[in-house]
Coordinates of C-alpha atoms and ligand atoms in Angstrom, one line a residue:
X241 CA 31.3 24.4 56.3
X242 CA 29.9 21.5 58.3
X243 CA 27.2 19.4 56.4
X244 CA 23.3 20.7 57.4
X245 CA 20.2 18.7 56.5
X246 CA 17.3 20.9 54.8
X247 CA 13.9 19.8 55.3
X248 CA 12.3 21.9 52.1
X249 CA 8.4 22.7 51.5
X250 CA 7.1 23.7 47.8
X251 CA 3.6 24.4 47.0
X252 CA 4.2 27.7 44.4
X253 CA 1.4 26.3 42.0
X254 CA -0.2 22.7 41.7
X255 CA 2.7 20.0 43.1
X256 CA 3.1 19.6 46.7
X257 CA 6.6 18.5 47.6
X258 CA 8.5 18.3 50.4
X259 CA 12.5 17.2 50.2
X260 CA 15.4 16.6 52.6
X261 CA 18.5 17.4 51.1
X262 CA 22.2 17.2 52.8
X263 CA 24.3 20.1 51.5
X264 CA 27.7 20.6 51.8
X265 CA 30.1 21.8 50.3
X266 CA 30.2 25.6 50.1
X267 CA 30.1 28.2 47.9
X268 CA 32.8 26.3 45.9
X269 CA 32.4 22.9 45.9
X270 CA 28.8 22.9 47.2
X271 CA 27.5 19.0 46.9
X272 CA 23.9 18.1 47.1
X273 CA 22.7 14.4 48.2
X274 CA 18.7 14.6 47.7
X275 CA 17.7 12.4 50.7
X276 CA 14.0 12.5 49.9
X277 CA 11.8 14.6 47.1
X278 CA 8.4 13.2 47.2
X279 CA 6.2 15.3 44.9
X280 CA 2.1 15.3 44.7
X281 CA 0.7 16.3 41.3
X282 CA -2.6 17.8 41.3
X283 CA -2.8 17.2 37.5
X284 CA -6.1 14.8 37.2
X285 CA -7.4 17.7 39.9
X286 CA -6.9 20.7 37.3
X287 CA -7.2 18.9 33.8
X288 CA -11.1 19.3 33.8
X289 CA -10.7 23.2 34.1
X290 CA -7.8 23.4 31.5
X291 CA -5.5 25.1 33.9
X292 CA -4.5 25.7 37.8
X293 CA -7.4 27.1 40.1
X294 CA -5.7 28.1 42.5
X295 CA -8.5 27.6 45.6
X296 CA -8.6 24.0 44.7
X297 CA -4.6 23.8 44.7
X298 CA -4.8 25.1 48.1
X299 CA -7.2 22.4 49.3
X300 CA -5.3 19.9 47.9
X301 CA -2.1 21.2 49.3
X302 CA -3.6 21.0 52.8
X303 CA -4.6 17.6 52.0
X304 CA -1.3 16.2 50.6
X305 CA 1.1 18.1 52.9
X306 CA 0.3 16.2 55.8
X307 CA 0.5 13.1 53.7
X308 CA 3.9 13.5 52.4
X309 CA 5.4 14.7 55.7
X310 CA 4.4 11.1 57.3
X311 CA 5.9 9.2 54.0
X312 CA 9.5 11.7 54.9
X313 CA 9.4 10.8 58.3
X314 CA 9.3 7.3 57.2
X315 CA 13.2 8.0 55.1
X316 CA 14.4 10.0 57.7
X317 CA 14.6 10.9 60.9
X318 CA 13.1 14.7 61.3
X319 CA 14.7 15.1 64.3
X320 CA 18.1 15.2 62.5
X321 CA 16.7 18.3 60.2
X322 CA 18.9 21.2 60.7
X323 CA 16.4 24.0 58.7
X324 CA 13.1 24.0 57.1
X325 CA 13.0 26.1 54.3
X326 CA 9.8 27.0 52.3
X327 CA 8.9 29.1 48.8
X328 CA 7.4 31.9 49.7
X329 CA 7.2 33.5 46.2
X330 CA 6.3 33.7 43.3
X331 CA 3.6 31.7 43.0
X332 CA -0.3 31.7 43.4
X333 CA -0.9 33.1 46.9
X334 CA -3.7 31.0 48.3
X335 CA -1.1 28.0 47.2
X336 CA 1.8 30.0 48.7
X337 CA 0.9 30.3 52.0
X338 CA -0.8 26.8 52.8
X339 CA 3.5 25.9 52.5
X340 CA 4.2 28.7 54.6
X341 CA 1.5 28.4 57.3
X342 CA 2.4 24.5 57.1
X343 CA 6.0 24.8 57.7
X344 CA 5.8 27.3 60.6
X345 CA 4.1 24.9 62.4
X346 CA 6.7 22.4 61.8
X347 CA 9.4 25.2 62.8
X348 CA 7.2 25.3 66.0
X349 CA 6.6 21.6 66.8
X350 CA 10.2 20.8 66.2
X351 CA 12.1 23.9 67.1
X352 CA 14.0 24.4 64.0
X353 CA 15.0 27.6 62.5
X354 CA 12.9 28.5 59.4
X355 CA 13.4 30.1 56.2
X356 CA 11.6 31.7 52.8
X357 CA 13.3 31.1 49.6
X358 CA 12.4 32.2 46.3
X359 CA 11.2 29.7 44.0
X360 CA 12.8 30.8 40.6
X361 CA 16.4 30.7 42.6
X362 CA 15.3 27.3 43.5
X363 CA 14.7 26.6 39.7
X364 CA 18.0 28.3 39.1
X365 CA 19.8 25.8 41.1
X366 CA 18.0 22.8 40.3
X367 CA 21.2 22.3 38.3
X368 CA 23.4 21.9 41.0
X369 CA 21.1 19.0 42.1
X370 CA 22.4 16.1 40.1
X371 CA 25.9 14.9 42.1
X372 CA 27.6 13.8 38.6
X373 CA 28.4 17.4 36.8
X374 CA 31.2 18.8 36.9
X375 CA 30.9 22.4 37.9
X376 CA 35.0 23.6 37.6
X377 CA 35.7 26.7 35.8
X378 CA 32.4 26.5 34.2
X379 CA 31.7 30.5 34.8
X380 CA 31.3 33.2 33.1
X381 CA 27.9 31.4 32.9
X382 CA 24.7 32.1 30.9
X383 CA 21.2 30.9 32.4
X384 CA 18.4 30.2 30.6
X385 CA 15.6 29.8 33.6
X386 CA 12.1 29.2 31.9
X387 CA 9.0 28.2 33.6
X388 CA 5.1 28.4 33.0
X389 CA 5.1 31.5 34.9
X390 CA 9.0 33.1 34.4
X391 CA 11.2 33.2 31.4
X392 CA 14.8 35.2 32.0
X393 CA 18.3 34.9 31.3
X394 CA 20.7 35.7 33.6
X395 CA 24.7 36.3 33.6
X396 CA 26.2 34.5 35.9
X397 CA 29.6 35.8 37.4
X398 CA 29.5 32.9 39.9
X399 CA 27.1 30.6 41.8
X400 CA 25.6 33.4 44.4
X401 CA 26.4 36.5 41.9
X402 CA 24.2 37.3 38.8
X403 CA 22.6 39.9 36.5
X404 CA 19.4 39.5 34.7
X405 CA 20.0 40.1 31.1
X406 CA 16.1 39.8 29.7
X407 CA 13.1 38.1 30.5
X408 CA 9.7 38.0 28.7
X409 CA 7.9 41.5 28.4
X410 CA 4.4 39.5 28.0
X411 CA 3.9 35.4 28.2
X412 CA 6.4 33.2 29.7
X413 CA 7.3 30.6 27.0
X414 CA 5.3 27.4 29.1
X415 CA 2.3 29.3 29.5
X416 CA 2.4 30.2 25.8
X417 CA 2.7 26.3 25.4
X418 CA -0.2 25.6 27.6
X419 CA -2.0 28.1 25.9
X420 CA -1.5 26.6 22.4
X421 CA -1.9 23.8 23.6
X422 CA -5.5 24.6 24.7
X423 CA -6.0 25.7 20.9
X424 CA -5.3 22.2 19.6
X425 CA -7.6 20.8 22.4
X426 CA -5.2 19.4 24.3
X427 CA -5.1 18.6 27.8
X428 CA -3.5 20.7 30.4
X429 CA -0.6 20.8 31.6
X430 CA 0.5 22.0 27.7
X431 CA 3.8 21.5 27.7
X432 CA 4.3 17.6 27.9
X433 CA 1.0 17.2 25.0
X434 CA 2.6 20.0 22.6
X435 CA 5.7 17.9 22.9
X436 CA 4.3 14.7 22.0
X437 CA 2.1 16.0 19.4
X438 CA 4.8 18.1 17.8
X439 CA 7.0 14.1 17.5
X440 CA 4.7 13.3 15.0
X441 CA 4.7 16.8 12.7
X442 CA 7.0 18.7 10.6
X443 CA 9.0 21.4 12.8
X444 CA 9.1 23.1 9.3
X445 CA 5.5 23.0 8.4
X446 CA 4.2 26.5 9.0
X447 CA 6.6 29.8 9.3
X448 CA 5.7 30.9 13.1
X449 CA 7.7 34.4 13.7
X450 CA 10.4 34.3 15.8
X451 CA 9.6 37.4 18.6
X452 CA 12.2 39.6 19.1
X453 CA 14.9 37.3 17.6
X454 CA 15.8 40.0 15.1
X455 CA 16.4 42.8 18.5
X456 CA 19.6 40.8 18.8
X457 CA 21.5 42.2 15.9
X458 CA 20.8 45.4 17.3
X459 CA 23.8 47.4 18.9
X460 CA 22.1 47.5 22.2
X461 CA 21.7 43.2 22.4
X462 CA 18.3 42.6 24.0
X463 CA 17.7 40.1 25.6
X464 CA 14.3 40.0 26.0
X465 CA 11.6 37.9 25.4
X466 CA 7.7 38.0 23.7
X467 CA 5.9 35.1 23.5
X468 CA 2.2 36.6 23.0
X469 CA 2.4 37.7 19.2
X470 CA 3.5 34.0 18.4
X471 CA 1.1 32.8 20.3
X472 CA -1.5 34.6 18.5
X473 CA 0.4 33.9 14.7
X474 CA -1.0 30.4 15.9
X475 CA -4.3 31.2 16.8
X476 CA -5.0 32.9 13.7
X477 CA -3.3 30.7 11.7
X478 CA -5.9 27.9 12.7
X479 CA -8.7 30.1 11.9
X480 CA -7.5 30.2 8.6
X481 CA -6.6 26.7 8.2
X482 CA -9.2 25.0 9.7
X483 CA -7.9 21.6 8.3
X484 CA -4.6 22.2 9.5
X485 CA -2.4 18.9 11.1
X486 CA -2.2 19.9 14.9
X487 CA 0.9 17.7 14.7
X488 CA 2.4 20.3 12.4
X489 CA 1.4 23.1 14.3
X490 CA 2.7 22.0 17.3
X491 CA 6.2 21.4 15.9
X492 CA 6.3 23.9 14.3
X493 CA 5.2 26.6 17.6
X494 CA 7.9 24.5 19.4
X495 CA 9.9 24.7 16.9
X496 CA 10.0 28.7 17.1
X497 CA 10.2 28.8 20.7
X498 CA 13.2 27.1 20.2
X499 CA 14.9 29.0 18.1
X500 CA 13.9 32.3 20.0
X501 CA 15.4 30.6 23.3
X502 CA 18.5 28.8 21.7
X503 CA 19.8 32.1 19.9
X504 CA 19.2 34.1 22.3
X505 CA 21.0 32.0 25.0
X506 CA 23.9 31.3 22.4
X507 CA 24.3 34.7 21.3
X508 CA 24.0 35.9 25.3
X509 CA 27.4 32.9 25.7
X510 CA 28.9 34.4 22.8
X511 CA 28.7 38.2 23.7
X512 CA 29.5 37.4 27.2
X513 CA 32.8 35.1 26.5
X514 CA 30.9 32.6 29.0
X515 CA 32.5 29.1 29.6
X516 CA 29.0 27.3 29.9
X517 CA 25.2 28.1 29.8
X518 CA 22.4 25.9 31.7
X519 CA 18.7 25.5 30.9
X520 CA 16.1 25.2 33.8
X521 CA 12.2 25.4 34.6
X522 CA 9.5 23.3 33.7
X523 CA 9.8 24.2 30.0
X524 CA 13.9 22.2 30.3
X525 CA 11.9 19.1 30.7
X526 CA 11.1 19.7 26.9
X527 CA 13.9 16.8 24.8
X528 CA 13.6 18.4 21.5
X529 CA 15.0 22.0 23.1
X530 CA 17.5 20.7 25.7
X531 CA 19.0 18.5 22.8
X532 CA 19.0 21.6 20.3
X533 CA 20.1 23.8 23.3
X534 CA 22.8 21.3 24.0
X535 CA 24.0 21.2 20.3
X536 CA 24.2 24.6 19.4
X537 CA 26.2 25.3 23.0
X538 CA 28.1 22.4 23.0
X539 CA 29.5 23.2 19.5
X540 CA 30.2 26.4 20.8
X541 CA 32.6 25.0 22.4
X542 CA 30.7 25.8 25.6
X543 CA 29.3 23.6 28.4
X544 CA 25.8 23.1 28.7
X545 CA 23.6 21.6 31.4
X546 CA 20.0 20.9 32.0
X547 CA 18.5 19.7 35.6
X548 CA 18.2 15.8 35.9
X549 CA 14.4 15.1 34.5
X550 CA 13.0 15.0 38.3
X551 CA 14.3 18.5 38.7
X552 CA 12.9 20.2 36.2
X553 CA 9.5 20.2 37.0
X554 CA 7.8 22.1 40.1
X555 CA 10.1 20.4 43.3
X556 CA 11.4 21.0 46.6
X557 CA 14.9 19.3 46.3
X558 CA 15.8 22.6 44.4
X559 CA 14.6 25.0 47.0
X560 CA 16.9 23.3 49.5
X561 CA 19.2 23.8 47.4
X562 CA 18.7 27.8 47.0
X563 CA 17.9 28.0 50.6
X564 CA 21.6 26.3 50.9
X565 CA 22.8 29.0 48.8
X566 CA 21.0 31.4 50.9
X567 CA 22.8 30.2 54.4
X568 CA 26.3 30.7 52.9
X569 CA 26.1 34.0 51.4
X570 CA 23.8 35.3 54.8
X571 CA 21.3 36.6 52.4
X572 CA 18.7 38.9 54.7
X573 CA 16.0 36.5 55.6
X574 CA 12.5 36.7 53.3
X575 CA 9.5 37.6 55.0
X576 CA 7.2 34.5 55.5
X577 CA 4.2 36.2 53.3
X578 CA 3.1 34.6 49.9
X579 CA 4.5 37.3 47.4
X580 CA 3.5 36.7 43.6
X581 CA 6.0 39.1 41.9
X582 CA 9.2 38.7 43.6
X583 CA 11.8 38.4 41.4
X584 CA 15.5 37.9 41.2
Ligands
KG4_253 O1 8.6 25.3 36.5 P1 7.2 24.8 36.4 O2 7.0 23.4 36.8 O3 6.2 25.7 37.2 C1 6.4 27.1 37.2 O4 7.2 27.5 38.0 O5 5.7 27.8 36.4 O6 6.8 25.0 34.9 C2 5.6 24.6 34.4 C3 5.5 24.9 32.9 C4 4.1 24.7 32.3 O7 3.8 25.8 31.6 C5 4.3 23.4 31.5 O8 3.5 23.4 30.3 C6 5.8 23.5 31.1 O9 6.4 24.0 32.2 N1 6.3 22.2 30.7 C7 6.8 22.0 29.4 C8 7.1 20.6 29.4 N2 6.9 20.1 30.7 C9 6.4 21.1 31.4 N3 6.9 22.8 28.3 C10 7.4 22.2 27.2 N4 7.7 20.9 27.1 C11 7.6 20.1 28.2 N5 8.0 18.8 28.1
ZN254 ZN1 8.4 26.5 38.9

């Protein structure tokens, strides 16, 4: 298949972004050369209100997307765009659809075929992003996709063919980390403060439980995930420790969510005789679990991979990429309404 040029809009939650990435490749040998992935945070925006609100992410997004489609048009020409792809779900809605309103008018003004990808596919692929991996004979493959909003594993018999093994029945493992994190009075986003916090304290400090870790000795293997109880272990573990070191609780609720995604992800690799397992989502850009994750797959004797650290986060780059994905296996077009829940 001839190389095509996707112009890709993201504005799920609180980053704008819009990419251009080449694609070639095919299913087979599909190759990815990111062109341009400039992405807005709305951090400083959200921080005073400890989390997203999603009318001000909307306002911002109709602020920024202009912005950032002048700075692209400055890399490349847009002329030269072959599709515009943009997430239509899931995500908050009033942030959904300034994306989607925004890129029909581009499909208008410049005549080019538009269409809606799903955002946890483009988190899925954001693995395929960086061109140095070798992807040969790496399936069977288990895939660990966790985000602040998602948190599934998937069995993957190939590139465009999967099956979801589990996913969280309650919190997805990055809001449980922004949550926590909002119990040690730290600043939102959670994730990145819980990390740096839980450098200086003992992973070992404090016995969190492991949710639904022991469900995998079962005969039936579940694959599912809880996050809320552990969440709560640590909320009533600080009202009983008033003195506590938030260092130690923070390694040591990292430190659990760990555990629960490593052994679940290795024990998914083992049970499913897969060659490699990947890691993506916001919650990937966490060191201390790619590099445990990486360990306990690697020595496996599995291959493990995790997105390049601009990937992980909230990006368009990666729905290019699924939208690429989407082209070759002439997935039915997705309707170009926000949808929260859909799924994959
Ligand atoms: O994928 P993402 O950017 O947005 C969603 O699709 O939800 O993920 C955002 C989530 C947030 O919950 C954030 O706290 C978490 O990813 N996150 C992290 C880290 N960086 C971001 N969690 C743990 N450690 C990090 N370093
Ligand atoms: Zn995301």
């Amino acid at each position: 298949m001839k190389k095509i040029n996707i112009l890709a809009i993201e504005t799920s939650c609180d980053d704008t972004s819009i990419a251009v990435v080449k694609c070639s490749g095919g299913v087979n040998a599909p190759k990815f050369e990111v062109l341009s992935n400039i992405v807005s945070s709305q951090i400083k925006i959200h921080r005073p209100f400890g989390g997203v609100v999603p009318n001000l992410a909307k306002r911002e997004h109709i602020k920024n997307l202009p912005k950032i489609l002048k700075l692209t048009a400055k890399n490349f020409d847009i002329k030269k765009i072959d599709y515009i792809a943009v997430t239509v779900g899931p995500g908050l809605e009033p942030a959904l659809w300034t994306g989607i309103t925004f890129a029909q008018e581009l499909a208008k003004k410049t005549n080019k075929p538009l269409m809606g990808v799903n955002h946890m596919k483009g988190h899925l692929y954001s693995n395929w992003l960086s061109p140095q991996k070798n992807f040969k004979n790496i399936f069977p493959s288990i895939s660990a996709v966790v985000s602040g909003g998602h948190t599934m594993i998937l069995l993957m018999q190939s590139s465009t063919k999967w099956k979801k093994l589990g996913e969280t029945i309650d919190d997805a493992a990055g809001e449980a980390f922004d949550k926590v994190a909002r119990m040690l009075e730290l600043p939102y986003p959670g994730g990145p403060e819980i990390e740096k916090s839980a450098m200086l304290g003992n992973p070992n400090a404090i016995k969190f439980p492991r949710p639904l870790l022991g469900s995998l000795k079962d005969f039936q293997k579940n694959y599912n995930f809880s996050f809320s109880g552990l969440k709560t272990s640590v909320l009533y573990y600080l009202r009983d420790h008033p003195n506590a070191s938030k260092n130690d609780v923070a390694a040591s609720f990292q430190q659990a969510v760990i555990d629960v995604l490593t052994q679940k992800t290795l024990s998914a690799a083992k049970q499913y005789k897969a060659k490699s397992a990947m890691l993506s989502g916001g919650v990937s850009a966490n060191k201390t679990l790619r590099e445990i994750m990486r360990r306990a797959i690697e020595n496996s004797g599995k291959k493990f991979f995790a997105p390049s650290f601009e990937f992980n986060t909230d990006n368009a780059a990666m729905i290019a990429a699924a939208a690429y994905f989407d082209l070759l296996q002439k997935n039915p077009p997705l309707k170009f309404e926000a949808d929260s829940n859909i799924t994959i």
